[in-house]
Amino acid sequence: SVRARQGCELEAPCARLHLGCGDQRIDGWLNVDLSGSEHDVDLASGELPWRDGVFETVVGLHLIEHLELQTELVPLLAELRRVLRPGGELWLSTPDLSRVCRGYVDDGGAALLADRTGRWTTFSLGEAPTPQLINHLFHQDGEHRNLLDLELLSWALDRAGFGPPERLQEADLLRRFPGFPAREDDAQTLLVRATR
């Protein structure tokens, strides 16, 4: 683990943690990912390198679906609770299992596909019919381990010691933290805020 390699629990350079940043660095945040970030951390390890209560806010957008539910996600959530200050906020988004399933039942995924191609003009299912989008959302080329709905994410947060999360929209996140780029993906996303 990172903590074992470094041999200590670290102070944070700022009070806001951006998990799974990829190539999107947000000013005023510690931008963290598996590699190529300001501080590389294996989020699936179940251990974070920071001291208790060093962050006021943690944001992880479309990250948690890449972790196995019980052996990776719940331990990460417990660590996030540990590194958050009392009253600190945890904002998480993920593809919404409920919306994906409803989209398939309602119209075979047509509205979800229209939303996706409207936002990502290069996205294509190739020659596959529209329902293939559902498989893409569930698996994303082997990267996704789970899709979650509000009930399942609430369960995981509860196991990690958080209270019930509040379901929000992207506009709420962007009002609170205007530095984050808009994804415009409410049609297929679950976004929650939980408080330590």
PDB file of N, CA and C in Angstrom, residues 104 107-110 113 123-136:
ATOM      1  N   TYR A 104     -33.560   0.830 -20.353  1.00  0.00           N
ATOM      2  CA  TYR A 104     -33.686  -0.359 -21.197  1.00  0.00           C
ATOM      3  C   TYR A 104     -35.138  -0.793 -21.297  1.00  0.00           C
ATOM      4  N   ASP A 107     -37.376   2.024 -23.421  1.00  0.00           N
ATOM      5  CA  ASP A 107     -37.238   2.167 -24.876  1.00  0.00           C
ATOM      6  C   ASP A 107     -36.026   1.446 -25.459  1.00  0.00           C
ATOM      7  N   GLY A 108     -35.581   0.399 -24.762  1.00  0.00           N
ATOM      8  CA  GLY A 108     -34.446  -0.363 -25.265  1.00  0.00           C
ATOM      9  C   GLY A 108     -33.129   0.412 -25.214  1.00  0.00           C
ATOM     10  N   GLY A 109     -33.091   1.492 -24.439  1.00  0.00           N
ATOM     11  CA  GLY A 109     -31.871   2.285 -24.294  1.00  0.00           C
ATOM     12  C   GLY A 109     -31.746   3.434 -25.274  1.00  0.00           C
ATOM     13  N   ALA A 110     -32.776   3.692 -26.080  1.00  0.00           N
ATOM     14  CA  ALA A 110     -32.693   4.738 -27.110  1.00  0.00           C
ATOM     15  C   ALA A 110     -32.439   6.124 -26.516  1.00  0.00           C
ATOM     16  N   LEU A 113     -28.903   6.329 -25.266  1.00  0.00           N
ATOM     17  CA  LEU A 113     -27.965   6.443 -26.389  1.00  0.00           C
ATOM     18  C   LEU A 113     -27.993   7.854 -26.971  1.00  0.00           C
ATOM     19  N   PHE A 123     -18.830   8.900 -29.841  1.00  0.00           N
ATOM     20  CA  PHE A 123     -19.249   7.615 -29.286  1.00  0.00           C
ATOM     21  C   PHE A 123     -20.034   6.829 -30.322  1.00  0.00           C
ATOM     22  N   SER A 124     -19.753   5.539 -30.414  1.00  0.00           N
ATOM     23  CA  SER A 124     -20.451   4.683 -31.366  1.00  0.00           C
ATOM     24  C   SER A 124     -20.564   3.270 -30.814  1.00  0.00           C
ATOM     25  N   LEU A 125     -21.654   2.624 -31.123  1.00  0.00           N
ATOM     26  CA  LEU A 125     -21.823   1.207 -30.816  1.00  0.00           C
ATOM     27  C   LEU A 125     -21.392   0.334 -31.984  1.00  0.00           C
ATOM     28  N   GLY A 126     -20.838   0.966 -33.009  1.00  0.00           N
ATOM     29  CA  GLY A 126     -20.482   0.211 -34.216  1.00  0.00           C
ATOM     30  C   GLY A 126     -21.743  -0.259 -34.894  1.00  0.00           C
ATOM     31  N   GLU A 127     -21.753  -1.504 -35.277  1.00  0.00           N
ATOM     32  CA  GLU A 127     -22.925  -2.060 -35.951  1.00  0.00           C
ATOM     33  C   GLU A 127     -23.936  -2.668 -34.986  1.00  0.00           C
ATOM     34  N   ALA A 128     -23.620  -2.656 -33.697  1.00  0.00           N
ATOM     35  CA  ALA A 128     -24.505  -3.274 -32.710  1.00  0.00           C
ATOM     36  C   ALA A 128     -25.768  -2.435 -32.537  1.00  0.00           C
ATOM     37  N   PRO A 129     -26.895  -3.073 -32.239  1.00  0.00           N
ATOM     38  CA  PRO A 129     -28.133  -2.324 -32.003  1.00  0.00           C
ATOM     39  C   PRO A 129     -28.082  -1.577 -30.673  1.00  0.00           C
ATOM     40  N   THR A 130     -29.027  -0.683 -30.492  1.00  0.00           N
ATOM     41  CA  THR A 130     -29.084   0.216 -29.338  1.00  0.00           C
ATOM     42  C   THR A 130     -28.946  -0.479 -27.982  1.00  0.00           C
ATOM     43  N   PRO A 131     -29.577  -1.656 -27.736  1.00  0.00           N
ATOM     44  CA  PRO A 131     -29.429  -2.266 -26.408  1.00  0.00           C
ATOM     45  C   PRO A 131     -27.978  -2.551 -26.004  1.00  0.00           C
ATOM     46  N   GLN A 132     -27.046  -2.548 -26.962  1.00  0.00           N
ATOM     47  CA  GLN A 132     -25.643  -2.766 -26.606  1.00  0.00           C
ATOM     48  C   GLN A 132     -25.119  -1.657 -25.688  1.00  0.00           C
ATOM     49  N   LEU A 133     -25.755  -0.490 -25.725  1.00  0.00           N
ATOM     50  CA  LEU A 133     -25.342   0.582 -24.823  1.00  0.00           C
ATOM     51  C   LEU A 133     -25.464   0.139 -23.370  1.00  0.00           C
ATOM     52  N   ILE A 134     -26.473  -0.652 -23.045  1.00  0.00           N
ATOM     53  CA  ILE A 134     -26.653  -1.115 -21.669  1.00  0.00           C
ATOM     54  C   ILE A 134     -25.438  -1.946 -21.246  1.00  0.00           C
ATOM     55  N   ASN A 135     -24.983  -2.824 -22.134  1.00  0.00           N
ATOM     56  CA  ASN A 135     -23.777  -3.604 -21.828  1.00  0.00           C
ATOM     57  C   ASN A 135     -22.566  -2.690 -21.673  1.00  0.00           C
ATOM     58  N   HIS A 136     -22.470  -1.672 -22.505  1.00  0.00           N
ATOM     59  CA  HIS A 136     -21.356  -0.731 -22.395  1.00  0.00           C
ATOM     60  C   HIS A 136     -21.375  -0.039 -21.033  1.00  0.00           C
TER      61      HIS A 136
END
